[in-house]
Amino acid sequence: DIQMTQSPSPLSASVGDRVTITCRASQSISSWLAWYQQKPGKAPKLLIYKASSLKSGVPSRFSGSGSGTEFTLTISSLQPDDFATYYCQQYSSYSRTFGQGTKVETK
Amino acid sequence: EVQLVESGGGLVQPGRSLRLSCAASGFTFGDYAVHWVRQAPGKGLEWVSTISWDSGRIDYADSVKGRFTTSRDNAKNSLFLQMNSLRPEDSALYFCAKDIWGYSGYDPHPFDYWGQGTLVTVSS
């Protein structure tokens, strides 16, 4: 199975900060990567798919990049609503594995 | 409005069985692959299983292969997860989710809508 590793975890930041989360795949997954946001007690929410495509309705401060084995999720200016846990997921293989998650917490 | 509502969770002893259901509405259920994802308390997301729109392909995580069975009833807009030989490590909140695109063969896709989950606790 393809393993997904996220860093850092956790991530301490302040409102207004530029935040970058990295996700690495154990083998090439082309651009078949999604990012999700999850808040406590809630279901995950899809933010980005195909590494860099923003889902409709998701604020433009979120962006994704990368291909092959290394990917990043960037929040250009962290807002109070963005404190949450973020997961990457590969869908290159039928075993659609998630990263372990990165919790963005208040510095 | 797309809705996915899981049910069937509860407390069960190790070695016993449980059947989860997911009722879908607000979209053409029979056009989409659907999934089970679980999350142990305080832990991350773990993909469990995917069933294609036509039940022609069903995939399982290694951790549940041979013990869990996924099925669907497109006429009733429902997804099921039959869980046998349950272990304490199967304790988790179980979510159902749908593919972002419908009727697109068997290629994997991300998940755009999720239910709120049903809690399974395996303990004696």
Coordinates of C-alpha atoms in Angstrom, one line a residue:
Chain A
D1 CA 0.0 0.0 0.0
I2 CA 1.0 3.6 -0.6
Q3 CA 2.0 5.3 2.7
M4 CA 1.3 9.0 3.2
T5 CA 3.3 11.0 5.7
Q6 CA 2.4 14.6 6.7
S7 CA 4.5 17.2 8.4
P8 CA 4.7 19.0 10.7
S9 CA 2.4 17.7 13.3
P10 CA 1.2 19.7 15.1
L11 CA 1.6 23.2 13.6
S12 CA 1.4 26.2 15.8
A13 CA 0.4 29.5 14.0
S14 CA -1.3 32.8 14.5
V15 CA -4.1 34.5 12.6
G16 CA -2.7 36.1 9.5
D17 CA 0.2 33.7 9.2
R18 CA 1.0 31.9 6.0
V19 CA 0.8 28.2 6.8
T20 CA 2.3 25.3 4.8
I21 CA 1.6 21.6 5.4
T22 CA 3.6 18.9 3.5
C23 CA 2.5 15.5 2.5
R24 CA 4.8 12.9 1.1
A25 CA 3.9 9.6 -0.7
S26 CA 5.9 6.5 -0.4
Q27 CA 5.8 6.2 -4.2
S28 CA 4.7 8.4 -7.1
I29 CA 1.0 9.2 -7.2
S30 CA 1.1 11.6 -10.0
S31 CA -1.4 14.4 -9.0
W32 CA -3.9 12.1 -7.5
L33 CA -4.0 13.8 -4.1
A34 CA -6.8 15.4 -2.1
W35 CA -6.7 17.6 1.0
Y36 CA -9.5 17.6 3.7
Q37 CA -10.2 19.8 6.7
Q38 CA -11.7 18.3 9.8
K39 CA -13.0 20.1 12.9
P40 CA -13.6 18.3 16.2
G41 CA -16.8 16.3 16.2
K42 CA -17.4 17.0 12.5
A43 CA -17.0 15.1 9.3
P44 CA -14.1 15.9 7.0
K45 CA -14.6 18.5 4.3
L46 CA -12.9 18.3 0.9
L47 CA -10.8 21.3 0.1
I48 CA -8.6 20.4 -2.8
Y49 CA -8.4 17.5 -5.3
K50 CA -6.0 16.6 -8.1
A51 CA -3.3 18.2 -6.0
S52 CA -4.2 21.8 -6.9
S53 CA -7.9 22.1 -7.9
L54 CA -9.9 24.0 -5.4
K55 CA -13.3 22.6 -4.7
S56 CA -16.1 25.0 -5.4
G57 CA -17.0 27.1 -2.4
V58 CA -13.6 26.7 -0.7
P59 CA -11.9 30.1 0.1
S60 CA -9.2 31.1 -2.3
R61 CA -6.7 31.4 0.6
F62 CA -6.3 27.6 0.4
S63 CA -4.1 26.3 -2.4
G64 CA -2.3 23.1 -3.2
S65 CA 0.7 22.1 -5.2
G66 CA 3.0 19.3 -6.0
S67 CA 3.2 16.1 -8.0
G68 CA 4.9 12.7 -7.8
T69 CA 5.7 12.2 -4.2
E70 CA 5.7 15.6 -2.6
F71 CA 2.7 17.9 -2.0
T72 CA 1.9 21.0 -0.1
L73 CA -1.2 22.6 1.2
T74 CA -0.9 26.4 1.8
I75 CA -3.2 28.8 3.7
S76 CA -2.1 32.2 2.6
S77 CA -3.5 34.1 5.6
L78 CA -4.7 31.9 8.4
Q79 CA -8.2 32.8 9.6
P80 CA -9.9 31.9 13.0
D81 CA -12.1 29.4 11.2
D82 CA -9.0 27.5 9.8
F83 CA -7.8 26.1 13.1
A84 CA -8.5 22.4 12.4
T85 CA -6.8 19.1 11.4
Y86 CA -5.9 18.7 7.8
Y87 CA -5.5 15.3 6.0
C88 CA -4.0 14.4 2.7
Q89 CA -5.3 11.4 0.8
Q90 CA -4.0 9.6 -2.2
Y91 CA -6.3 8.1 -4.7
S92 CA -3.8 6.8 -7.1
S93 CA -4.5 3.2 -6.0
Y94 CA -7.6 1.5 -5.0
S95 CA -6.4 1.6 -1.4
R96 CA -7.2 5.2 -0.8
T97 CA -4.8 6.0 2.1
F98 CA -4.8 9.1 4.3
G99 CA -1.9 10.8 5.9
Q100 CA -1.9 10.9 9.7
G101 CA -3.2 14.4 9.9
T102 CA -1.7 17.9 10.8
K103 CA -3.4 19.8 13.6
V104 CA -3.2 23.6 13.1
E105 CA -3.3 25.1 16.6
T106 CA -3.0 28.5 18.1
K107 CA 0.5 29.7 18.8
Chain B
E1 CA -29.2 18.8 -0.4
V2 CA -26.9 15.8 -0.3
Q3 CA -27.3 13.8 2.9
L4 CA -25.6 10.7 4.2
V5 CA -26.9 9.3 7.5
E6 CA -25.1 6.4 9.1
S7 CA -26.8 4.0 11.7
G8 CA -26.3 0.7 13.3
G9 CA -23.3 1.4 15.6
G10 CA -23.2 0.4 19.2
L11 CA -21.4 -1.6 21.9
V12 CA -20.5 -5.2 20.8
Q13 CA -18.3 -7.9 22.3
P14 CA -15.1 -9.0 20.6
G15 CA -15.7 -11.7 18.0
R16 CA -19.3 -10.7 17.5
S17 CA -20.9 -9.0 14.4
L18 CA -22.5 -5.7 13.6
R19 CA -24.1 -4.3 10.5
L20 CA -23.9 -0.6 9.6
S21 CA -26.2 1.2 7.2
C22 CA -25.9 4.5 5.4
A23 CA -29.0 6.2 4.0
A24 CA -28.4 8.5 1.1
S25 CA -30.5 11.3 -0.3
G26 CA -30.2 14.4 -2.4
F27 CA -28.3 12.8 -5.3
T28 CA -28.6 9.9 -7.7
F29 CA -27.2 7.3 -5.4
G30 CA -26.8 4.6 -8.1
D31 CA -24.5 6.8 -10.1
Y32 CA -21.7 7.1 -7.5
A33 CA -19.1 5.0 -5.8
V34 CA -19.5 5.2 -2.0
H35 CA -17.1 4.5 0.8
W36 CA -16.6 3.7 4.5
V37 CA -13.9 5.5 6.4
R38 CA -13.3 5.1 10.2
Q39 CA -11.7 7.2 12.8
A40 CA -10.7 5.8 16.2
P41 CA -11.1 8.1 19.1
G42 CA -8.5 10.9 19.0
K43 CA -6.8 9.3 15.9
G44 CA -6.7 10.0 12.2
L45 CA -8.8 8.9 9.3
E46 CA -8.5 5.3 8.0
W47 CA -10.1 4.3 4.7
V48 CA -12.0 1.0 5.1
S49 CA -13.8 0.1 1.9
T50 CA -15.2 1.3 -1.4
I51 CA -18.0 -0.1 -3.5
S52 CA -18.4 1.0 -7.1
W53 CA -21.7 2.5 -8.4
D54 CA -22.7 -0.9 -9.8
S55 CA -21.2 -3.1 -7.1
G56 CA -18.8 -4.4 -9.8
R57 CA -15.7 -3.5 -7.8
I58 CA -15.4 -3.6 -4.0
D59 CA -12.1 -2.8 -2.3
Y60 CA -11.1 -3.3 1.3
A61 CA -8.3 -2.1 3.6
D62 CA -5.9 -5.0 4.6
S63 CA -7.0 -4.4 8.2
V64 CA -10.6 -5.5 7.5
K65 CA -10.2 -7.8 4.5
G66 CA -11.9 -11.2 5.1
R67 CA -13.9 -9.8 8.0
F68 CA -15.9 -6.9 6.6
T69 CA -18.3 -7.0 3.7
T70 CA -19.6 -3.9 1.8
S71 CA -22.8 -4.0 -0.2
R72 CA -25.3 -1.5 -1.5
D73 CA -29.0 -1.4 -2.6
N74 CA -29.4 1.2 -5.3
A75 CA -33.2 0.9 -5.2
K76 CA -33.2 1.8 -1.6
N77 CA -30.4 4.4 -1.7
S78 CA -28.5 2.5 0.9
L79 CA -25.0 1.4 1.7
F80 CA -24.1 -1.4 4.2
L81 CA -21.1 -2.6 6.1
Q82 CA -21.3 -6.1 7.6
M83 CA -18.6 -6.4 10.2
N84 CA -17.8 -9.9 11.5
S85 CA -15.2 -11.1 14.0
L86 CA -14.9 -7.7 15.5
R87 CA -11.8 -6.7 17.4
P88 CA -11.2 -4.0 20.0
E89 CA -9.1 -2.2 17.4
D90 CA -12.2 -1.9 15.2
S91 CA -13.6 0.6 17.7
A92 CA -14.1 3.9 15.8
L93 CA -16.5 6.4 14.4
Y94 CA -17.6 5.0 11.0
F95 CA -18.3 7.5 8.2
C96 CA -19.9 6.9 4.9
A97 CA -18.9 9.2 2.0
K98 CA -19.6 9.6 -1.7
D99 CA -17.3 10.0 -4.7
I100 CA -17.0 13.5 -6.1
W101 CA -17.9 12.3 -9.6
G102 CA -20.6 9.9 -10.6
Y103 CA -20.7 7.1 -13.2
S104 CA -17.0 7.3 -14.0
G105 CA -16.0 3.7 -14.2
Y106 CA -13.9 2.2 -11.4
D107 CA -11.1 4.8 -11.1
P108 CA -10.5 6.1 -7.6
H109 CA -11.7 9.7 -6.8
P110 CA -11.8 11.9 -3.7
F111 CA -14.8 12.1 -1.4
D112 CA -16.9 15.2 -1.5
Y113 CA -19.8 14.5 1.0
W114 CA -19.6 12.7 4.3
G115 CA -22.1 11.6 6.9
Q116 CA -21.7 12.4 10.6
G117 CA -20.7 8.9 11.5
T118 CA -21.9 6.1 13.7
L119 CA -19.8 4.9 16.7
V120 CA -18.8 1.3 17.1
T121 CA -17.3 0.2 20.3
V122 CA -15.8 -3.3 20.6
S123 CA -15.3 -4.3 24.2
S124 CA -16.1 -7.1 26.6

